[in-house]
Amino acid sequence: MSYGTIGKPDHVRRAAIMGDYGRARREFSWTHARLELSGLPGGTGLNIAHEAVDRHAAHPARRGRTAVRFLDRDGTVHELTYGELARRSNRFANALGTLGVRPGERVFTLLGARPELYVVAFGTLKARAVLAPLFSAFGPEPVRCRLELGEAAVLVTTPALYRRTVAPIRDALPRLRHVLVVGPPGEDGCSLDALLDAAGPEYRIGPTDPQDPALLHFTSGTTGTPKGAVHVHEAVVAHHATARAALDLRPDDVYWCTADPGWVTGTSYGIVAPLVVGATLVADAREFDVRRWYRVLDEQRVTVWYTAPTALRMFMAAGPEEARRHDLSALRLIASVGEPLNGEVVVWADAVLGRPVHDTWWQTETGAIMIANFAGSDIRPGSMGRPVPGIGAGLLEQGPDGRAVVAPDGRVKVLHGEAEGELALRAGWPSMFRGYLDAPERYAECFADGWYLTGDIARRDRDGWYWFVGRADDVIKSAGHLIGPFEVESTLMRHPAVAEAGVIGVPDPAAGEIVKAFVTLRAGAEPSVELRRELLAFVRRELGAVAPKSVEFAPALPHTRSGKVMRRLLRARELGLPEGDLSTLENAAALTAGSP
Ligand code: 6R9
């Protein structure tokens, strides 16, 4: 269904940072975008922490402004000014030196939203160590796996997360040298507070090459272990430029990004971008709740809100009355990312919240927003928008596996005009990932003929707007969280009753997709309601929030002749869709549901 176009009145267009899309695209250059940042004093390079914190702290008029406004569980508000954040992150940088952490080593966080997060993040970047944030709702297994793959030198966490998630795996991580726990000295790990108190508040950032690694984000593919996408300090140029162009973000904004800091959105746009711009960011310690979120928007006078389709759909489900109880007049822009945003939500928000939703598209690998509906441009509800200035997007002809066809000479076929194909981006923007940790061949496979291949399928209309069609692989997006089926299957197969598992995403009206597992049992194990309950509890304990919501017993799973579980077929059968090309199927009779 089409929702037409939501036009922007002239005064909105004129007031936006980027009022004229065509002109901005023509005139944009990354060299110029870089010049809007300061660079390290004395021309010694480019460091994210300097751009986000120190350069504002050095400015008498900006030093006292609130950088972080943190809303605690008990209702207390903690504020950190740019000046305080500069000094505290200096202390953490000094503390890392005392601990013997060297540039390039990795500092992981498992923190959720807390004031210490910003101190640790920028202190790490100042010390030129690499920041690797983890999702706090992960169970012990995904955390162990990522700490090991990332060769973590330091982990910073909370007492509760230490007990729940870290303690069970601590002995399995001999290379993890330091576990720092926020708060005063306790039984577990080393006290972060004590360490900060003992460290000096002055720090000079060492020379930082813009190509030095800065951030490490794990993302999931269809097969194999999670992939560690490496980003460099130069990414800050894209964080800054896109925060302005796509989010219309300015120094006087009160900005709220609702993504968990453990996902790329929660770092690029939850920590870095708003502070580079010099805005005040709001962070909330509590879980999602429609009523409270309305209160935060209202009471904090949020002007720019970056959230996810799942949250917006829950706002919509809660009805318009709740919206009427709140004053959202401060809100200038609502933007969304992470999963398909249905046009209905955009139109609903326009009518009920008084502002439409601006969809944006990007990935862990792209590091920053690539495609967007802009503040100063019309919106096509249901469309992801148009490429941001400085980004060349294209569609490539697909082969039978859904991915772009790469000819033997390495060339791809670029589609023109109205088309559908694999979405690709011209390689070379500043926040493009520079590698997958220890997996150069996996990295190389992402590129062809000067293009980065996204693995998403998209359609372009005749005016150049992009529409999301689907993913070319089996990766699941649930409530905006990217979940690799392989990681879930491997965990299920560690249960003694499970012989094999196949994991898919099934549509869900709120979360977009939810994770569903099919399992075959080992000889001696029988399907039962108790066993299903036990399996659900097992995966929940091991994986945390990314665990499947349902488990179904199957007598057999469909395989390709090369032995891989055909998730595509599991999904087609589950949803009653056409089964497609079955030429690679090895055991066509497989899978008749056998659940009690
Ligand atoms: C930032 C982030 C990336 C994948 C991406 C795509 C999906 C993101 C979307 C969207 C439809 C949008 N995705 N934005 N799908 N419309 N506006 O989410 O990164 O976790 O790496 O996920 O998310 O499939 O390829 P990441």
XYZ file of C-alpha atoms and ligand atoms in Angstrom:
622
model
C 0.000 0.000 0.000
C 1.267 3.461 -0.850
C 1.083 6.346 1.574
C 2.011 8.982 -1.018
C 4.346 11.730 0.039
C 4.489 13.824 3.188
C 5.522 17.258 2.004
C 7.581 19.646 4.097
C 6.425 23.251 4.293
C 8.885 25.875 3.079
C 9.722 27.157 6.547
C 10.718 23.623 7.646
C 12.833 23.192 4.539
C 14.550 26.513 5.041
C 15.185 25.878 8.726
C 16.847 22.500 8.151
C 20.646 22.248 8.050
C 20.267 20.646 4.640
C 17.376 22.377 2.931
C 18.254 21.584 -0.661
C 19.172 17.940 -1.181
C 20.320 18.253 -4.799
C 22.589 21.147 -4.039
C 24.021 19.513 -0.918
C 24.880 16.393 -2.922
C 26.524 18.385 -5.668
C 28.572 20.537 -3.351
C 29.542 17.948 -0.750
C 33.104 16.705 -0.335
C 34.597 14.576 2.422
C 37.658 16.812 2.430
C 35.458 19.743 3.273
C 33.530 17.709 5.868
C 36.842 16.889 7.554
C 37.663 20.601 7.804
C 34.590 21.176 9.952
C 36.372 19.214 12.684
C 39.430 20.508 14.525
C 41.978 17.729 14.425
C 44.407 17.197 17.296
C 46.327 20.269 18.482
C 49.593 20.721 16.640
C 48.338 18.778 13.615
C 49.028 15.430 15.278
C 46.082 13.627 13.716
C 42.392 13.009 14.243
C 40.945 11.423 17.377
C 37.236 10.831 18.008
C 37.501 11.772 21.699
C 39.100 15.087 20.905
C 36.343 15.965 18.436
C 33.518 14.786 20.695
C 34.751 16.070 24.047
C 38.033 17.928 24.389
C 37.539 20.544 21.717
C 34.255 21.601 23.358
C 35.819 21.471 26.833
C 38.622 23.738 25.637
C 36.085 26.342 24.561
C 35.098 28.669 27.450
C 31.522 29.053 26.180
C 30.966 25.341 25.697
C 32.836 23.837 28.640
C 29.936 24.210 31.085
C 27.261 22.873 28.751
C 25.659 19.563 29.524
C 27.078 16.758 27.414
C 25.247 13.858 29.059
C 21.994 13.968 30.990
C 21.499 10.559 32.521
C 18.117 9.495 33.923
C 18.672 6.886 36.588
C 16.284 4.124 37.605
C 15.280 5.883 40.809
C 14.447 9.098 38.997
C 17.698 10.899 39.839
C 19.233 12.905 37.021
C 23.022 12.920 36.679
C 24.550 15.536 34.438
C 28.034 15.617 33.018
C 29.249 18.801 31.408
C 31.706 18.711 28.533
C 34.377 19.947 30.948
C 33.662 17.187 33.469
C 33.528 14.532 30.787
C 36.896 15.727 29.467
C 38.522 15.436 32.902
C 36.911 12.130 33.812
C 37.804 10.530 30.516
C 41.360 11.844 31.009
C 41.414 9.938 34.287
C 40.314 6.756 32.562
C 42.938 7.215 29.834
C 45.584 7.608 32.573
C 44.223 4.576 34.399
C 44.570 2.469 31.252
C 48.194 3.567 31.074
C 48.714 2.469 34.678
C 47.176 -0.898 33.836
C 49.658 -1.281 31.001
C 47.058 -1.090 28.217
C 48.737 -0.081 24.968
C 47.327 1.672 21.884
C 45.453 -0.803 19.682
C 44.502 -3.091 22.592
C 40.828 -3.661 23.146
C 38.680 -2.352 25.959
C 35.239 -3.951 26.096
C 32.202 -2.560 27.867
C 29.232 -4.535 29.132
C 27.418 -1.675 30.781
C 24.068 -0.728 29.373
C 23.335 2.981 29.632
C 25.209 4.494 32.604
C 27.222 7.675 33.087
C 30.466 5.677 33.325
C 29.938 4.469 29.762
C 30.877 7.866 28.311
C 33.880 8.221 30.590
C 35.164 4.776 29.629
C 34.376 5.205 25.930
C 36.218 8.496 25.515
C 39.035 7.554 27.910
C 39.642 4.460 25.807
C 39.704 6.476 22.575
C 42.045 9.033 24.145
C 44.448 6.250 25.092
C 44.182 5.086 21.461
C 42.911 1.732 22.623
C 39.970 0.221 20.731
C 36.482 0.469 22.226
C 34.307 -2.640 21.855
C 30.832 -2.192 23.375
C 28.741 -5.291 24.096
C 24.963 -5.629 24.430
C 24.171 -5.818 28.147
C 21.268 -8.244 27.602
C 23.576 -10.866 26.093
C 23.958 -14.053 28.104
C 27.378 -15.453 29.098
C 27.963 -17.358 25.855
C 27.794 -14.474 23.332
C 29.867 -12.365 25.721
C 32.545 -15.049 26.118
C 32.695 -15.625 22.392
C 33.150 -11.914 21.590
C 35.700 -11.275 24.350
C 37.728 -14.174 23.053
C 37.469 -13.247 19.358
C 38.335 -9.647 20.193
C 41.246 -10.631 22.481
C 39.889 -8.333 25.155
C 42.542 -6.795 27.417
C 40.030 -5.003 29.657
C 36.330 -5.445 30.367
C 34.311 -2.771 32.172
C 31.002 -3.906 33.651
C 28.557 -3.443 36.533
C 28.353 -5.550 39.722
C 25.033 -7.096 38.607
C 26.268 -7.935 35.109
C 29.486 -9.237 36.580
C 27.600 -11.750 38.686
C 25.083 -12.698 36.017
C 27.173 -12.760 32.866
C 30.897 -12.487 33.546
C 31.489 -14.691 36.612
C 30.365 -17.909 34.819
C 32.921 -17.359 32.016
C 35.759 -15.583 33.833
C 37.948 -18.692 34.015
C 37.511 -19.355 30.301
C 39.173 -16.028 29.458
C 42.824 -16.250 30.454
C 43.837 -13.432 28.122
C 41.453 -10.922 29.693
C 43.854 -9.048 31.991
C 41.525 -6.695 33.847
C 37.858 -6.711 34.788
C 36.805 -3.304 36.080
C 33.530 -3.029 37.937
C 31.757 0.314 38.360
C 31.221 1.524 41.898
C 33.344 1.365 45.032
C 35.568 -1.628 45.748
C 33.502 -4.806 46.152
C 34.116 -8.534 45.961
C 34.331 -8.753 42.192
C 36.987 -7.452 39.846
C 38.726 -4.154 40.363
C 36.805 -0.998 41.319
C 36.492 1.481 38.463
C 35.794 4.306 40.895
C 38.933 3.636 42.891
C 40.952 3.497 39.700
C 39.547 6.824 38.470
C 40.149 8.479 41.842
C 43.763 7.402 41.792
C 44.366 8.660 38.239
C 45.276 12.207 37.241
C 42.729 14.495 35.501
C 45.161 15.796 32.862
C 45.903 13.872 29.702
C 47.334 14.713 26.349
C 46.086 12.544 23.502
C 49.015 11.044 21.640
C 49.389 11.354 17.858
C 46.454 9.545 16.260
C 46.506 8.542 12.634
C 42.999 8.932 11.177
C 43.395 5.326 10.007
C 44.129 3.979 13.511
C 41.473 1.540 14.745
C 39.040 3.099 17.217
C 35.860 1.025 17.451
C 35.104 -2.668 17.222
C 31.530 -3.841 16.699
C 30.479 -7.439 16.449
C 27.886 -8.307 13.875
C 26.388 -11.583 12.768
C 26.493 -13.370 9.476
C 24.688 -16.448 8.260
C 27.506 -18.819 9.095
C 30.498 -18.944 11.375
C 31.351 -16.912 14.427
C 30.275 -13.272 14.845
C 32.355 -10.876 12.802
C 34.258 -8.028 14.441
C 33.901 -4.958 12.232
C 36.788 -2.544 12.763
C 36.281 1.212 12.431
C 38.945 3.907 12.505
C 39.164 7.387 14.043
C 38.385 8.962 10.676
C 34.829 7.589 11.021
C 34.093 10.659 13.118
C 33.992 12.719 9.924
C 30.984 10.670 8.794
C 29.402 10.666 12.253
C 29.496 14.439 12.239
C 28.404 15.006 8.636
C 25.512 12.525 8.795
C 24.309 13.704 12.214
C 23.908 17.113 10.617
C 22.556 16.068 7.230
C 20.285 13.204 8.287
C 19.381 14.016 11.904
C 19.572 17.801 11.526
C 21.477 17.811 14.808
C 22.832 21.075 16.239
C 24.607 22.241 19.413
C 21.415 23.456 21.112
C 19.560 20.160 20.620
C 18.428 17.826 23.370
C 18.901 14.533 21.668
C 17.752 11.063 22.654
C 18.977 7.907 20.947
C 17.199 4.899 22.400
C 19.543 2.204 21.049
C 21.544 0.119 23.517
C 25.219 1.150 23.462
C 26.079 -2.470 22.645
C 24.802 -2.056 19.083
C 26.345 0.155 16.467
C 23.541 2.743 16.572
C 24.006 3.137 20.315
C 27.661 3.996 19.755
C 27.807 5.962 16.483
C 24.675 7.968 17.287
C 24.199 7.241 21.004
C 27.670 8.321 22.146
C 29.823 9.850 19.428
C 27.742 11.875 16.945
C 25.674 14.000 19.373
C 28.770 15.071 21.282
C 30.801 15.795 18.171
C 27.995 18.144 17.213
C 28.099 19.640 20.735
C 24.509 18.759 21.691
C 23.126 17.462 25.006
C 22.375 13.759 24.942
C 19.739 12.158 27.123
C 20.274 8.582 28.279
C 17.804 6.479 30.196
C 18.694 3.585 32.476
C 15.358 1.837 32.330
C 13.766 -0.649 29.991
C 11.304 0.258 27.283
C 7.916 1.450 28.493
C 5.592 3.521 26.313
C 4.316 5.741 29.110
C 7.735 6.533 30.506
C 9.166 7.159 27.084
C 6.430 9.708 26.439
C 7.353 11.281 29.780
C 11.030 11.429 28.849
C 10.228 13.090 25.519
C 7.976 15.586 27.274
C 9.861 16.365 30.505
C 13.331 16.429 28.984
C 12.105 18.608 26.113
C 13.722 16.256 23.613
C 14.160 17.944 20.225
C 15.639 15.104 18.157
C 14.688 11.498 18.829
C 16.432 8.577 17.125
C 14.627 5.311 17.749
C 13.554 2.011 16.188
C 10.448 0.802 14.330
C 9.618 -1.726 17.074
C 9.347 1.043 19.665
C 7.275 3.215 17.348
C 4.912 0.342 16.607
C 4.419 -0.086 20.339
C 3.655 3.606 20.657
C 1.097 3.153 17.923
C -0.421 0.101 19.620
C -0.780 2.064 22.876
C -3.261 4.380 21.149
C -3.464 8.126 20.620
C -4.733 9.018 24.131
C -1.313 8.616 25.683
C 0.148 11.023 23.127
C -2.481 13.629 23.992
C -1.451 13.557 27.652
C 2.010 14.815 26.778
C 3.495 17.988 25.422
C 5.700 17.021 22.510
C 6.014 20.550 21.182
C 9.798 20.580 21.655
C 10.213 17.596 19.337
C 11.560 18.697 15.963
C 12.622 15.434 14.360
C 11.857 11.749 14.801
C 14.179 9.333 13.034
C 14.304 5.561 12.974
C 16.703 2.786 12.025
C 17.431 -0.896 12.265
C 14.556 -2.668 10.539
C 11.919 -1.937 7.948
C 9.718 0.980 8.951
C 6.224 0.468 7.591
C 4.671 3.540 5.987
C 1.683 3.249 8.299
C 3.864 4.182 11.288
C 5.237 7.244 9.496
C 1.757 8.499 8.729
C 0.484 7.632 12.215
C 3.309 9.572 13.857
C 2.621 12.556 11.639
C -1.035 12.554 12.693
C -0.680 11.631 16.370
C 2.775 12.809 17.480
C 2.637 15.799 15.174
C 5.847 14.779 13.360
C 6.459 12.124 10.718
C 9.201 9.518 11.173
C 12.349 9.858 9.074
C 13.597 6.410 8.216
C 17.352 5.938 7.892
C 19.256 2.927 6.609
C 22.756 1.753 7.454
C 24.734 -1.181 8.896
C 27.429 -2.002 11.411
C 29.828 -2.156 8.472
C 28.909 1.284 7.127
C 29.499 2.921 10.522
C 27.135 5.792 9.757
C 23.812 6.585 8.084
C 23.977 5.962 4.329
C 20.385 6.451 3.158
C 17.831 8.720 4.794
C 14.654 10.729 4.652
C 15.995 14.187 5.398
C 14.624 16.815 7.764
C 14.370 19.396 5.009
C 12.986 17.110 2.304
C 9.673 15.422 1.591
C 9.150 11.955 3.032
C 7.969 8.948 1.102
C 6.467 6.781 3.851
C 7.783 3.237 3.558
C 10.931 4.327 1.719
C 14.372 4.330 3.345
C 15.055 7.598 1.529
C 17.950 8.753 -0.626
C 21.735 8.451 -0.245
C 23.322 11.008 2.060
C 25.663 13.551 0.479
C 29.067 11.940 -0.082
C 27.615 8.449 -0.483
C 27.191 6.715 -3.831
C 24.526 4.025 -3.655
C 23.651 1.607 -6.419
C 21.767 -1.570 -7.208
C 23.574 -4.554 -8.698
C 22.116 -7.351 -10.767
C 21.422 -10.410 -8.609
C 22.155 -14.067 -9.241
C 20.013 -17.040 -8.211
C 21.372 -16.897 -4.639
C 20.099 -13.343 -4.309
C 23.569 -11.812 -4.169
C 25.160 -9.579 -6.814
C 26.615 -11.449 -9.778
C 30.366 -10.931 -9.982
C 31.763 -11.891 -13.393
C 35.026 -13.871 -13.629
C 36.839 -10.631 -14.456
C 35.571 -9.143 -11.178
C 33.002 -6.830 -12.760
C 29.438 -6.352 -11.539
C 26.400 -5.170 -13.455
C 25.089 -1.852 -12.186
C 21.362 -1.365 -12.746
C 20.031 2.013 -13.838
C 16.782 3.858 -13.236
C 13.903 1.998 -11.641
C 15.310 -1.341 -10.534
C 15.625 -4.003 -7.869
C 18.937 -5.574 -6.909
C 21.560 -5.960 -4.214
C 22.142 -2.637 -2.537
C 25.769 -1.560 -2.883
C 27.792 1.484 -1.864
C 30.780 3.028 -3.604
C 33.690 2.043 -1.348
C 35.767 4.642 0.423
C 33.668 6.798 2.783
C 35.325 7.661 6.142
C 33.234 5.378 8.385
C 33.502 2.342 6.134
C 34.710 -0.637 8.186
C 38.369 -1.386 7.545
C 38.279 -5.093 8.197
C 36.694 -8.022 9.962
C 38.936 -9.052 12.824
C 41.197 -11.911 11.773
C 39.057 -12.623 8.702
C 40.569 -10.880 5.675
C 38.850 -13.240 3.245
C 35.429 -12.520 4.723
C 36.218 -8.817 4.361
C 37.376 -9.193 0.767
C 34.156 -11.005 -0.126
C 32.195 -7.868 0.778
C 33.691 -5.897 -2.099
C 33.543 -6.136 -5.882
C 34.452 -3.708 -8.617
C 34.824 -0.778 -6.230
C 31.506 -1.460 -4.483
C 30.768 -2.575 -0.941
C 28.021 -5.212 -1.192
C 25.518 -4.800 1.619
C 23.659 -8.129 1.479
C 20.351 -6.221 1.462
C 17.989 -6.274 -1.479
C 16.401 -2.954 -2.367
C 14.275 -1.336 -5.008
C 14.787 2.148 -6.408
C 11.884 4.136 -7.780
C 12.173 6.392 -10.775
C 12.963 9.413 -8.623
C 15.891 7.722 -6.940
C 14.312 6.773 -3.606
C 15.310 3.416 -2.119
C 12.821 0.871 -0.735
C 13.853 -2.083 1.416
C 12.922 -5.451 -0.059
C 14.705 -7.974 2.180
C 18.012 -9.516 3.067
C 19.861 -11.822 0.729
C 20.949 -14.001 3.667
C 19.307 -15.713 6.649
C 20.256 -13.170 9.278
C 17.397 -12.231 11.597
C 16.385 -8.736 12.708
C 14.314 -8.814 15.873
C 13.372 -5.513 17.505
C 16.211 -3.960 15.521
C 18.793 -6.426 16.869
C 20.785 -8.378 14.346
C 20.875 -12.055 15.259
C 22.977 -14.676 13.540
C 21.083 -17.968 13.217
C 24.348 -19.887 13.417
C 25.159 -18.582 16.879
C 21.713 -19.616 18.141
C 21.897 -23.023 16.433
C 25.356 -23.723 17.890
C 24.105 -22.959 21.363
C 21.040 -25.192 20.968
C 23.253 -28.025 19.763
C 25.238 -27.830 22.979
C 22.170 -29.153 24.816
C 22.540 -32.932 25.255
C 19.070 -33.696 23.818
C 19.579 -31.758 20.580
C 20.997 -33.382 17.455
C 20.571 -30.490 15.064
C 18.969 -27.069 14.972
C 17.727 -24.700 12.275
C 16.889 -21.143 13.272
C 14.807 -18.640 11.332
C 13.001 -15.334 11.814
C 9.220 -15.366 11.614
C 7.198 -12.178 11.142
C 5.917 -10.464 14.263
C 3.657 -7.416 14.248
C 5.671 -5.530 16.867
C 9.258 -6.783 16.691
C 9.367 -7.200 12.903
C 10.680 -10.726 13.332
C 11.053 -13.129 16.223
C 13.501 -15.989 16.475
C 12.124 -19.493 16.009
C 14.134 -22.713 16.289
C 13.495 -26.146 14.783
C 15.352 -28.969 16.474
C 15.851 -32.651 15.854
C 16.581 -34.791 18.893
C 19.286 -37.292 19.661
C 18.392 -40.962 20.004
C 16.791 -41.508 23.382
C 15.329 -38.015 23.709
C 11.594 -37.645 23.120
C 9.682 -34.493 22.214
C 7.705 -33.271 25.196
C 6.308 -30.085 26.630
C 8.879 -30.322 29.463
C 11.798 -30.724 27.079
C 10.656 -27.740 25.088
C 10.447 -25.670 28.260
C 13.888 -26.859 29.262
C 15.370 -25.953 25.869
C 13.833 -22.494 26.003
C 15.238 -21.940 29.491
C 18.632 -23.272 28.391
C 18.990 -20.916 25.432
C 17.642 -18.024 27.445
C 20.273 -18.627 30.124
C 23.098 -18.995 27.630
C 22.180 -16.366 25.052
C 20.115 -13.814 26.942
C 17.830 -11.540 24.949
C 18.737 -12.997 21.549
C 17.406 -16.472 22.451
C 14.559 -17.977 20.371
C 11.027 -17.301 21.566
C 9.795 -20.639 20.305
C 11.230 -24.099 19.751
C 9.604 -26.719 17.566
C 10.595 -30.391 17.345
C 11.098 -31.802 13.867
C 11.816 -35.385 12.797
C 14.415 -34.102 10.302
C 15.659 -30.805 8.883
C 16.027 -30.073 5.159
C 19.669 -29.957 4.024
C 21.520 -28.865 0.943
C 23.627 -31.524 -0.695
C 26.641 -29.882 0.869
C 25.076 -30.575 4.254
C 23.881 -27.118 5.333
C 20.485 -26.694 6.948
C 18.243 -24.962 4.401
C 16.821 -22.203 6.555
C 15.166 -20.640 3.528
C 13.050 -23.750 3.140
C 12.248 -23.961 6.856
C 11.021 -20.421 6.606
C 9.008 -20.958 3.424
C 7.269 -23.956 4.957
C 6.636 -22.177 8.230
C 5.053 -19.235 6.441
C 3.317 -21.172 3.670
C 5.401 -19.413 1.008
C 6.524 -20.867 -2.328
C 9.448 -23.197 -1.674
C 11.511 -21.812 -4.555
C 14.448 -23.575 -6.103
C 14.855 -26.987 -4.454
C 17.543 -28.283 -6.782
C 20.127 -28.280 -4.015
C 17.865 -30.053 -1.516
C 19.282 -33.324 -0.313
C 16.336 -34.849 1.583
C 13.096 -33.488 0.156
C 10.921 -35.407 2.588
C 12.384 -33.651 5.615
C 10.422 -31.565 8.031
C 6.957 -32.354 9.019
C 6.337 -30.646 12.290
C 6.419 -33.097 15.152
C 5.617 -30.967 18.130
C 3.566 -32.196 21.032
C 22.295 0.295 12.014
C 21.982 -1.174 12.058
C 21.971 -3.775 9.552
C 20.772 -4.355 8.842
C 20.668 -3.919 7.412
C 19.180 -4.132 7.162
C 18.548 -3.736 8.483
C 18.787 -1.258 8.994
C 17.008 -0.476 8.038
C 17.048 -1.873 7.841
C 15.097 -1.793 6.631
C 15.920 0.243 7.480
N 18.159 -2.321 8.456
N 18.105 -0.140 8.765
N 16.096 -2.525 7.138
N 14.990 -0.461 6.784
N 15.799 1.575 7.638
O 20.846 -1.552 12.251
O 23.045 -2.015 11.851
O 22.649 -4.079 13.278
O 24.381 -4.033 11.417
O 21.932 -4.093 10.928
O 19.568 -3.925 9.456
O 18.931 -5.465 6.865
O 21.491 -4.692 6.582
P 23.059 -3.606 11.928
